[in-house]
């Protein structure tokens, strides 16, 4: 519960038996500390979960730390902390054996690498730069084929040279995000499918020539020319990267294909060499298209925001202009049926908005003056005018897309495992092929040419392309599927680890409950006046106060207000004023007792409300109590279902709240939560998370992402109720629930379990198919055609299996 909530409940503290609340404005507070952050640091020797845990333990309980964000893939840590706490945190990290180096926006340059489009090529570049001192961070965006390098100029030039030696061509990107090469080079049909299909046609011609005509020198020469042209047309990029890898003593997919195709050509199997390279190029193009589909699934949301907005000018006229030209504070008009172009606050009009692109909500949400609207959502009913609150580059939709892109760049645990496995698997296969070439003539009675051919077939079959591509496409599909449902997952590690959650700690206010007090009961005590008259008196007094309880009373009754004279807020007791010449008060129990207006019957009626967790305020005249106003923070309609879903998944829900225990237990009973802990300060929640982790295992924390930040950081996975993507929530937690619907939490766990299952299905498919065809190649006849179809088939199977996550609803 945040500090505002704690102050509110402190004002509502009991003042004896059967106490009530005084609806007075909360006293302002000031913080002596300035919050810094988040600031990013590179920690070179931090690359796995155990080291992350060591750092978390080193910072455990340290006051002033607002949030910790780990990016193990890039060895980065983002710390949001008070100004005095950040140096202490860095010193604690150093004492734990780590060396945090600050990362800033300066000296970060972006490059487009046209032939970098899958995880294996990312791994190649990482290995080429591995151990190079002075590189502070690498940020890969495979979907755009971009790499951002944070390094000083001398080191940057060394890094670029190493990337070029690895067979890649980095082109600098300017502020606009485009390079001359990227703009000049077409990426359409004829540069990808055109070349591949042309190469396939040449390979078929070479195969037909060898089959239809006698073996003569002219036929051989023409066939070899056709095959060489096919290989050059389809395999130029593969050869470039393969030869670069071989020169550096590295064995990767491109190196295996380069050796296999070259070897087949040299031993006279030039038609098959050409066919293998052409089919491999087609398979690569199909895979790239499928992977781009997964990566583009979330970016397609960006197209939902219109490129133009209707903006009011200083002279009152309305002019359409590009959304990038619209600045904060301008007024924009959205007609019925149009999409909202920018984030803003409604200033005029009432309508229903379809927010499903941003929050995943299935039903439209009513909007009126003062309510927020988000870029990309659809105005359905009536015209609205909004005051713009964020530029197009910083809209909620843009921040969602940026967060998912960042999540894609951090490698999930299974992906890191596959990368390590492939690094051992590929050289092992190469050694096996050499052994077959050298030993098969002695052990299997083959000729040297037959043994060499069998070894080359083994190389093609064993290419780990399917294995390497299986994990990133699945993880990206899972991230995109979650984002479509309003679940913003900050990285593959959290997508995978969510399936292990055993306990979920839930804040009460704003998480399980609405977070806004509402008038739930208005009971007349004095029957001399009618219900409407009593409600009018209560509303007239309450409307003059800005206390949350007073606002709830004023909003909860529909009667008209009356003029209030001599209005006064009495600290610790309530408010009073004169209406039509009579003095009335909205008071707590203490004030009513001091005025001598309590009775046994009134005490009994108050006790009923208090046992239900309600805050009670009394309307009284100078002579008697006239009405009871009961206010409560009502439970969300979705909370009970969310808790039931968590239990069905085998997850134990626990409520942690700063509210009093009686109210907490009432809300817990309504939500179906058995374990409830109340009267907790932020440090108490931190200790409770540690105790749950020891007792139950992997523990998640769900809160508002602000004052729950210490507990969110302590938990294995932090879920923030995002309020449609507030900046603080996006920084504080590992997963943001964009529409504050608690049912998204069990959906996340189900999505994690499905993603994990698909990951291991893909690994089993890739290795199983490889094993079958490896045995066929060693002990039976297998051609290079069969080898390339096995590799292509396995790759396409795992890609399309991973894409299934995009077609499923996150809640299934």
PDB file of C-alpha atoms in Angstrom, residues 476-713:
ATOM      1  CA  UNK A 476       9.315 -13.576 -29.125  1.00  0.00           C
ATOM      2  CA  UNK A 477       5.934 -15.134 -29.964  1.00  0.00           C
ATOM      3  CA  UNK A 478       5.214 -15.548 -26.239  1.00  0.00           C
ATOM      4  CA  UNK A 479       6.173 -11.923 -25.505  1.00  0.00           C
ATOM      5  CA  UNK A 480       3.958 -10.684 -28.341  1.00  0.00           C
ATOM      6  CA  UNK A 481       1.030 -12.895 -27.279  1.00  0.00           C
ATOM      7  CA  UNK A 482       1.240 -11.444 -23.774  1.00  0.00           C
ATOM      8  CA  UNK A 483       1.467  -7.842 -25.006  1.00  0.00           C
ATOM      9  CA  UNK A 484      -1.673  -8.317 -27.079  1.00  0.00           C
ATOM     10  CA  UNK A 485      -3.496  -9.233 -23.880  1.00  0.00           C
ATOM     11  CA  UNK A 486      -2.183  -6.278 -21.905  1.00  0.00           C
ATOM     12  CA  UNK A 487       0.616  -8.295 -20.247  1.00  0.00           C
ATOM     13  CA  UNK A 488       3.929  -6.499 -20.746  1.00  0.00           C
ATOM     14  CA  UNK A 489       6.707  -8.987 -19.910  1.00  0.00           C
ATOM     15  CA  UNK A 490      10.121  -7.331 -19.594  1.00  0.00           C
ATOM     16  CA  UNK A 491      12.246 -10.233 -20.851  1.00  0.00           C
ATOM     17  CA  UNK A 492      12.409 -13.873 -21.866  1.00  0.00           C
ATOM     18  CA  UNK A 493      13.793 -14.803 -18.456  1.00  0.00           C
ATOM     19  CA  UNK A 494      10.559 -13.682 -16.761  1.00  0.00           C
ATOM     20  CA  UNK A 495       8.428 -15.326 -19.444  1.00  0.00           C
ATOM     21  CA  UNK A 496      10.124 -18.631 -18.691  1.00  0.00           C
ATOM     22  CA  UNK A 497      10.445 -18.303 -14.919  1.00  0.00           C
ATOM     23  CA  UNK A 498       6.793 -17.372 -14.271  1.00  0.00           C
ATOM     24  CA  UNK A 499       5.802 -21.041 -14.628  1.00  0.00           C
ATOM     25  CA  UNK A 500       7.760 -21.808 -11.432  1.00  0.00           C
ATOM     26  CA  UNK A 501       5.789 -19.405  -9.212  1.00  0.00           C
ATOM     27  CA  UNK A 502       4.552 -21.113  -6.027  1.00  0.00           C
ATOM     28  CA  UNK A 503       3.262 -18.095  -4.084  1.00  0.00           C
ATOM     29  CA  UNK A 504       1.968 -14.654  -5.025  1.00  0.00           C
ATOM     30  CA  UNK A 505       2.006 -11.779  -2.534  1.00  0.00           C
ATOM     31  CA  UNK A 506      -0.782  -9.305  -3.295  1.00  0.00           C
ATOM     32  CA  UNK A 507      -1.095  -5.728  -2.120  1.00  0.00           C
ATOM     33  CA  UNK A 508      -4.683  -4.864  -1.164  1.00  0.00           C
ATOM     34  CA  UNK A 509      -5.407  -1.310  -2.192  1.00  0.00           C
ATOM     35  CA  UNK A 510      -5.409  -0.834  -5.957  1.00  0.00           C
ATOM     36  CA  UNK A 511      -4.538  -4.474  -6.584  1.00  0.00           C
ATOM     37  CA  UNK A 512      -7.304  -6.582  -5.053  1.00  0.00           C
ATOM     38  CA  UNK A 513      -9.557  -3.558  -4.418  1.00  0.00           C
ATOM     39  CA  UNK A 514     -10.387  -0.597  -6.615  1.00  0.00           C
ATOM     40  CA  UNK A 515      -8.141   1.723  -4.594  1.00  0.00           C
ATOM     41  CA  UNK A 516     -10.898   4.337  -4.483  1.00  0.00           C
ATOM     42  CA  UNK A 517     -13.189   4.550  -1.427  1.00  0.00           C
ATOM     43  CA  UNK A 518     -16.877   4.327  -2.299  1.00  0.00           C
ATOM     44  CA  UNK A 519     -20.006   5.022  -0.307  1.00  0.00           C
ATOM     45  CA  UNK A 520     -21.468   1.553   0.288  1.00  0.00           C
ATOM     46  CA  UNK A 521     -24.203   2.407   2.814  1.00  0.00           C
ATOM     47  CA  UNK A 522     -26.165   5.501   3.867  1.00  0.00           C
ATOM     48  CA  UNK A 523     -28.408   4.802   6.869  1.00  0.00           C
ATOM     49  CA  UNK A 524     -30.788   7.415   8.288  1.00  0.00           C
ATOM     50  CA  UNK A 525     -30.803   7.521  12.104  1.00  0.00           C
ATOM     51  CA  UNK A 526     -33.172  10.466  12.548  1.00  0.00           C
ATOM     52  CA  UNK A 527     -36.437   9.582  10.859  1.00  0.00           C
ATOM     53  CA  UNK A 528     -37.701  13.127  11.176  1.00  0.00           C
ATOM     54  CA  UNK A 529     -36.073  14.060   7.837  1.00  0.00           C
ATOM     55  CA  UNK A 530     -36.367  12.084   4.626  1.00  0.00           C
ATOM     56  CA  UNK A 531     -33.541  10.173   2.958  1.00  0.00           C
ATOM     57  CA  UNK A 532     -33.059  12.782   0.220  1.00  0.00           C
ATOM     58  CA  UNK A 533     -32.821  15.670   2.704  1.00  0.00           C
ATOM     59  CA  UNK A 534     -30.229  13.848   4.821  1.00  0.00           C
ATOM     60  CA  UNK A 535     -28.182  12.948   1.755  1.00  0.00           C
ATOM     61  CA  UNK A 536     -28.255  16.600   0.668  1.00  0.00           C
ATOM     62  CA  UNK A 537     -26.888  17.777   4.026  1.00  0.00           C
ATOM     63  CA  UNK A 538     -24.110  15.155   3.996  1.00  0.00           C
ATOM     64  CA  UNK A 539     -23.137  15.904   0.394  1.00  0.00           C
ATOM     65  CA  UNK A 540     -23.076  19.671   1.010  1.00  0.00           C
ATOM     66  CA  UNK A 541     -20.520  19.263   3.813  1.00  0.00           C
ATOM     67  CA  UNK A 542     -18.503  16.499   2.126  1.00  0.00           C
ATOM     68  CA  UNK A 543     -18.188  18.399  -1.153  1.00  0.00           C
ATOM     69  CA  UNK A 544     -16.216  21.146   0.635  1.00  0.00           C
ATOM     70  CA  UNK A 545     -13.460  18.696   1.737  1.00  0.00           C
ATOM     71  CA  UNK A 546     -10.781  17.019  -0.408  1.00  0.00           C
ATOM     72  CA  UNK A 547     -10.348  14.049   1.940  1.00  0.00           C
ATOM     73  CA  UNK A 548     -10.832  10.713   0.069  1.00  0.00           C
ATOM     74  CA  UNK A 549     -13.641   9.643   2.428  1.00  0.00           C
ATOM     75  CA  UNK A 550     -15.426  12.967   1.973  1.00  0.00           C
ATOM     76  CA  UNK A 551     -15.084  12.658  -1.795  1.00  0.00           C
ATOM     77  CA  UNK A 552     -16.568   9.167  -1.646  1.00  0.00           C
ATOM     78  CA  UNK A 553     -19.597  10.493   0.285  1.00  0.00           C
ATOM     79  CA  UNK A 554     -20.045  13.420  -2.104  1.00  0.00           C
ATOM     80  CA  UNK A 555     -19.807  11.164  -5.154  1.00  0.00           C
ATOM     81  CA  UNK A 556     -22.008   8.475  -3.642  1.00  0.00           C
ATOM     82  CA  UNK A 557     -25.231  10.475  -3.253  1.00  0.00           C
ATOM     83  CA  UNK A 558     -27.203  12.151  -5.999  1.00  0.00           C
ATOM     84  CA  UNK A 559     -28.969  14.896  -4.036  1.00  0.00           C
ATOM     85  CA  UNK A 560     -28.273  18.564  -4.806  1.00  0.00           C
ATOM     86  CA  UNK A 561     -25.853  20.493  -2.623  1.00  0.00           C
ATOM     87  CA  UNK A 562     -26.746  23.546  -0.563  1.00  0.00           C
ATOM     88  CA  UNK A 563     -24.765  26.623   0.403  1.00  0.00           C
ATOM     89  CA  UNK A 564     -22.531  26.011   3.441  1.00  0.00           C
ATOM     90  CA  UNK A 565     -21.516  28.936   5.640  1.00  0.00           C
ATOM     91  CA  UNK A 566     -18.765  29.041   8.248  1.00  0.00           C
ATOM     92  CA  UNK A 567     -17.252  25.811   6.921  1.00  0.00           C
ATOM     93  CA  UNK A 568     -14.445  24.501   9.113  1.00  0.00           C
ATOM     94  CA  UNK A 569     -12.248  21.394   9.189  1.00  0.00           C
ATOM     95  CA  UNK A 570     -11.608  20.271  12.784  1.00  0.00           C
ATOM     96  CA  UNK A 571      -8.310  18.356  12.925  1.00  0.00           C
ATOM     97  CA  UNK A 572      -8.707  14.777  14.060  1.00  0.00           C
ATOM     98  CA  UNK A 573     -12.466  15.021  14.271  1.00  0.00           C
ATOM     99  CA  UNK A 574     -14.235  16.061  11.067  1.00  0.00           C
ATOM    100  CA  UNK A 575     -15.842  19.042   9.362  1.00  0.00           C
ATOM    101  CA  UNK A 576     -18.673  21.389  10.295  1.00  0.00           C
ATOM    102  CA  UNK A 577     -20.714  24.142   8.692  1.00  0.00           C
ATOM    103  CA  UNK A 578     -23.940  26.100   8.810  1.00  0.00           C
ATOM    104  CA  UNK A 579     -26.747  25.223   6.381  1.00  0.00           C
ATOM    105  CA  UNK A 580     -29.998  27.217   6.436  1.00  0.00           C
ATOM    106  CA  UNK A 581     -29.058  28.633   9.820  1.00  0.00           C
ATOM    107  CA  UNK A 582     -28.407  25.249  11.448  1.00  0.00           C
ATOM    108  CA  UNK A 583     -24.990  23.816  12.364  1.00  0.00           C
ATOM    109  CA  UNK A 584     -24.163  20.310  11.120  1.00  0.00           C
ATOM    110  CA  UNK A 585     -21.082  18.115  11.361  1.00  0.00           C
ATOM    111  CA  UNK A 586     -19.607  15.120   9.584  1.00  0.00           C
ATOM    112  CA  UNK A 587     -17.750  13.554  12.496  1.00  0.00           C
ATOM    113  CA  UNK A 588     -15.873  10.562  13.741  1.00  0.00           C
ATOM    114  CA  UNK A 589     -16.898   8.560  16.774  1.00  0.00           C
ATOM    115  CA  UNK A 590     -14.607  10.446  19.154  1.00  0.00           C
ATOM    116  CA  UNK A 591     -16.202  13.786  18.290  1.00  0.00           C
ATOM    117  CA  UNK A 592     -19.691  12.325  18.597  1.00  0.00           C
ATOM    118  CA  UNK A 593     -18.766  10.999  22.055  1.00  0.00           C
ATOM    119  CA  UNK A 594     -17.290  14.360  23.049  1.00  0.00           C
ATOM    120  CA  UNK A 595     -20.539  15.992  21.972  1.00  0.00           C
ATOM    121  CA  UNK A 596     -22.458  13.510  24.136  1.00  0.00           C
ATOM    122  CA  UNK A 597     -24.446  12.132  21.193  1.00  0.00           C
ATOM    123  CA  UNK A 598     -23.527   8.420  21.460  1.00  0.00           C
ATOM    124  CA  UNK A 599     -25.945   5.695  22.481  1.00  0.00           C
ATOM    125  CA  UNK A 600     -25.875   1.916  22.870  1.00  0.00           C
ATOM    126  CA  UNK A 601     -28.043   1.483  19.779  1.00  0.00           C
ATOM    127  CA  UNK A 602     -25.693   3.669  17.728  1.00  0.00           C
ATOM    128  CA  UNK A 603     -22.639   1.738  18.983  1.00  0.00           C
ATOM    129  CA  UNK A 604     -24.234  -1.532  17.864  1.00  0.00           C
ATOM    130  CA  UNK A 605     -25.003  -0.167  14.402  1.00  0.00           C
ATOM    131  CA  UNK A 606     -21.457   1.156  14.009  1.00  0.00           C
ATOM    132  CA  UNK A 607     -19.970  -2.211  15.059  1.00  0.00           C
ATOM    133  CA  UNK A 608     -21.764  -3.979  12.189  1.00  0.00           C
ATOM    134  CA  UNK A 609     -20.087  -1.735   9.614  1.00  0.00           C
ATOM    135  CA  UNK A 610     -16.671  -1.877  11.244  1.00  0.00           C
ATOM    136  CA  UNK A 611     -16.676  -5.664  11.313  1.00  0.00           C
ATOM    137  CA  UNK A 612     -17.295  -5.530   7.555  1.00  0.00           C
ATOM    138  CA  UNK A 613     -14.140  -3.442   7.130  1.00  0.00           C
ATOM    139  CA  UNK A 614     -15.922  -0.165   6.455  1.00  0.00           C
ATOM    140  CA  UNK A 615     -14.946   3.358   7.482  1.00  0.00           C
ATOM    141  CA  UNK A 616     -17.871   5.115   9.187  1.00  0.00           C
ATOM    142  CA  UNK A 617     -18.654   8.845   9.288  1.00  0.00           C
ATOM    143  CA  UNK A 618     -21.684  10.324  11.075  1.00  0.00           C
ATOM    144  CA  UNK A 619     -23.896  13.253  10.089  1.00  0.00           C
ATOM    145  CA  UNK A 620     -25.124  15.112  13.199  1.00  0.00           C
ATOM    146  CA  UNK A 621     -26.895  18.313  14.133  1.00  0.00           C
ATOM    147  CA  UNK A 622     -26.415  20.156  17.380  1.00  0.00           C
ATOM    148  CA  UNK A 623     -28.958  17.874  19.065  1.00  0.00           C
ATOM    149  CA  UNK A 624     -28.630  14.392  17.608  1.00  0.00           C
ATOM    150  CA  UNK A 625     -26.989  11.992  15.143  1.00  0.00           C
ATOM    151  CA  UNK A 626     -28.952  12.039  11.900  1.00  0.00           C
ATOM    152  CA  UNK A 627     -27.275   9.499   9.548  1.00  0.00           C
ATOM    153  CA  UNK A 628     -24.457   6.959   9.185  1.00  0.00           C
ATOM    154  CA  UNK A 629     -22.226   7.060   6.088  1.00  0.00           C
ATOM    155  CA  UNK A 630     -20.258   3.820   5.526  1.00  0.00           C
ATOM    156  CA  UNK A 631     -17.345   4.019   3.082  1.00  0.00           C
ATOM    157  CA  UNK A 632     -15.243   1.101   1.858  1.00  0.00           C
ATOM    158  CA  UNK A 633     -12.587   0.366  -0.725  1.00  0.00           C
ATOM    159  CA  UNK A 634     -14.581  -2.175  -2.725  1.00  0.00           C
ATOM    160  CA  UNK A 635     -13.069  -5.331  -4.141  1.00  0.00           C
ATOM    161  CA  UNK A 636     -12.600  -5.478  -7.899  1.00  0.00           C
ATOM    162  CA  UNK A 637     -15.091  -7.686  -9.709  1.00  0.00           C
ATOM    163  CA  UNK A 638     -12.209  -9.673 -11.220  1.00  0.00           C
ATOM    164  CA  UNK A 639     -10.201 -10.299  -8.022  1.00  0.00           C
ATOM    165  CA  UNK A 640     -12.089 -13.348  -6.722  1.00  0.00           C
ATOM    166  CA  UNK A 641     -11.834 -15.047 -10.123  1.00  0.00           C
ATOM    167  CA  UNK A 642      -8.112 -14.249 -10.321  1.00  0.00           C
ATOM    168  CA  UNK A 643      -7.484 -15.759  -6.875  1.00  0.00           C
ATOM    169  CA  UNK A 644      -9.494 -18.872  -7.811  1.00  0.00           C
ATOM    170  CA  UNK A 645      -7.439 -19.210 -11.014  1.00  0.00           C
ATOM    171  CA  UNK A 646      -4.186 -18.933  -9.056  1.00  0.00           C
ATOM    172  CA  UNK A 647      -5.294 -21.674  -6.675  1.00  0.00           C
ATOM    173  CA  UNK A 648      -6.269 -23.881  -9.621  1.00  0.00           C
ATOM    174  CA  UNK A 649      -2.709 -23.463 -10.935  1.00  0.00           C
ATOM    175  CA  UNK A 650      -1.287 -24.595  -7.582  1.00  0.00           C
ATOM    176  CA  UNK A 651      -0.182 -21.080  -6.571  1.00  0.00           C
ATOM    177  CA  UNK A 652      -0.785 -19.817  -3.027  1.00  0.00           C
ATOM    178  CA  UNK A 653      -2.105 -16.212  -2.810  1.00  0.00           C
ATOM    179  CA  UNK A 654      -1.082 -14.128   0.234  1.00  0.00           C
ATOM    180  CA  UNK A 655      -2.298 -10.609   1.022  1.00  0.00           C
ATOM    181  CA  UNK A 656       0.253  -8.087   2.322  1.00  0.00           C
ATOM    182  CA  UNK A 657      -1.199  -4.695   3.249  1.00  0.00           C
ATOM    183  CA  UNK A 658      -0.561  -1.679   5.423  1.00  0.00           C
ATOM    184  CA  UNK A 659      -4.268  -1.491   6.261  1.00  0.00           C
ATOM    185  CA  UNK A 660      -5.608  -2.662   9.610  1.00  0.00           C
ATOM    186  CA  UNK A 661      -6.000  -6.396  10.030  1.00  0.00           C
ATOM    187  CA  UNK A 662      -9.797  -6.386  10.434  1.00  0.00           C
ATOM    188  CA  UNK A 663     -10.330  -4.633   7.099  1.00  0.00           C
ATOM    189  CA  UNK A 664      -7.684  -6.791   5.431  1.00  0.00           C
ATOM    190  CA  UNK A 665      -9.310 -10.008   6.627  1.00  0.00           C
ATOM    191  CA  UNK A 666     -12.701  -8.849   5.371  1.00  0.00           C
ATOM    192  CA  UNK A 667     -11.289  -8.159   1.905  1.00  0.00           C
ATOM    193  CA  UNK A 668      -9.325 -11.418   2.017  1.00  0.00           C
ATOM    194  CA  UNK A 669     -12.487 -13.375   2.754  1.00  0.00           C
ATOM    195  CA  UNK A 670     -14.297 -11.698  -0.147  1.00  0.00           C
ATOM    196  CA  UNK A 671     -11.408 -12.490  -2.511  1.00  0.00           C
ATOM    197  CA  UNK A 672     -10.892 -16.041  -1.236  1.00  0.00           C
ATOM    198  CA  UNK A 673      -7.431 -15.458   0.293  1.00  0.00           C
ATOM    199  CA  UNK A 674      -6.763 -17.452   3.455  1.00  0.00           C
ATOM    200  CA  UNK A 675      -3.395 -15.961   4.483  1.00  0.00           C
ATOM    201  CA  UNK A 676      -3.737 -12.248   5.240  1.00  0.00           C
ATOM    202  CA  UNK A 677      -1.154  -9.968   6.884  1.00  0.00           C
ATOM    203  CA  UNK A 678      -2.047  -6.401   7.880  1.00  0.00           C
ATOM    204  CA  UNK A 679      -0.445  -3.292   9.420  1.00  0.00           C
ATOM    205  CA  UNK A 680       2.704  -3.791   7.306  1.00  0.00           C
ATOM    206  CA  UNK A 681       5.201  -1.059   6.486  1.00  0.00           C
ATOM    207  CA  UNK A 682       7.270  -1.365   3.250  1.00  0.00           C
ATOM    208  CA  UNK A 683      10.147  -2.988   5.172  1.00  0.00           C
ATOM    209  CA  UNK A 684       7.683  -5.474   6.700  1.00  0.00           C
ATOM    210  CA  UNK A 685       6.536  -6.459   3.204  1.00  0.00           C
ATOM    211  CA  UNK A 686      10.171  -6.942   2.248  1.00  0.00           C
ATOM    212  CA  UNK A 687      10.671  -9.375   5.148  1.00  0.00           C
ATOM    213  CA  UNK A 688       7.408 -11.145   4.312  1.00  0.00           C
ATOM    214  CA  UNK A 689       8.606 -11.766   0.736  1.00  0.00           C
ATOM    215  CA  UNK A 690      11.830 -13.298   2.065  1.00  0.00           C
ATOM    216  CA  UNK A 691       9.893 -15.552   4.419  1.00  0.00           C
ATOM    217  CA  UNK A 692       7.567 -16.704   1.605  1.00  0.00           C
ATOM    218  CA  UNK A 693      10.567 -17.476  -0.606  1.00  0.00           C
ATOM    219  CA  UNK A 694      12.108 -19.655   2.108  1.00  0.00           C
ATOM    220  CA  UNK A 695       8.838 -21.397   2.948  1.00  0.00           C
ATOM    221  CA  UNK A 696       7.252 -21.858  -0.489  1.00  0.00           C
ATOM    222  CA  UNK A 697       9.888 -21.274  -3.166  1.00  0.00           C
ATOM    223  CA  UNK A 698       9.597 -18.932  -6.141  1.00  0.00           C
ATOM    224  CA  UNK A 699       7.490 -15.965  -5.018  1.00  0.00           C
ATOM    225  CA  UNK A 700       5.943 -13.141  -7.015  1.00  0.00           C
ATOM    226  CA  UNK A 701       4.870  -9.751  -5.695  1.00  0.00           C
ATOM    227  CA  UNK A 702       2.012  -7.729  -7.131  1.00  0.00           C
ATOM    228  CA  UNK A 703       1.656  -4.046  -6.265  1.00  0.00           C
ATOM    229  CA  UNK A 704       1.327  -0.549  -7.644  1.00  0.00           C
ATOM    230  CA  UNK A 705       4.967  -0.316  -8.705  1.00  0.00           C
ATOM    231  CA  UNK A 706       5.766   2.782  -6.606  1.00  0.00           C
ATOM    232  CA  UNK A 707       6.005   2.306  -2.837  1.00  0.00           C
ATOM    233  CA  UNK A 708       5.880  -1.457  -3.239  1.00  0.00           C
ATOM    234  CA  UNK A 709       9.158  -1.222  -5.176  1.00  0.00           C
ATOM    235  CA  UNK A 710      11.348  -2.788  -2.417  1.00  0.00           C
ATOM    236  CA  UNK A 711       9.072  -5.850  -2.241  1.00  0.00           C
ATOM    237  CA  UNK A 712       8.810  -5.969  -6.053  1.00  0.00           C
ATOM    238  CA  UNK A 713      12.608  -5.983  -6.279  1.00  0.00           C
TER     239      UNK A 713
END
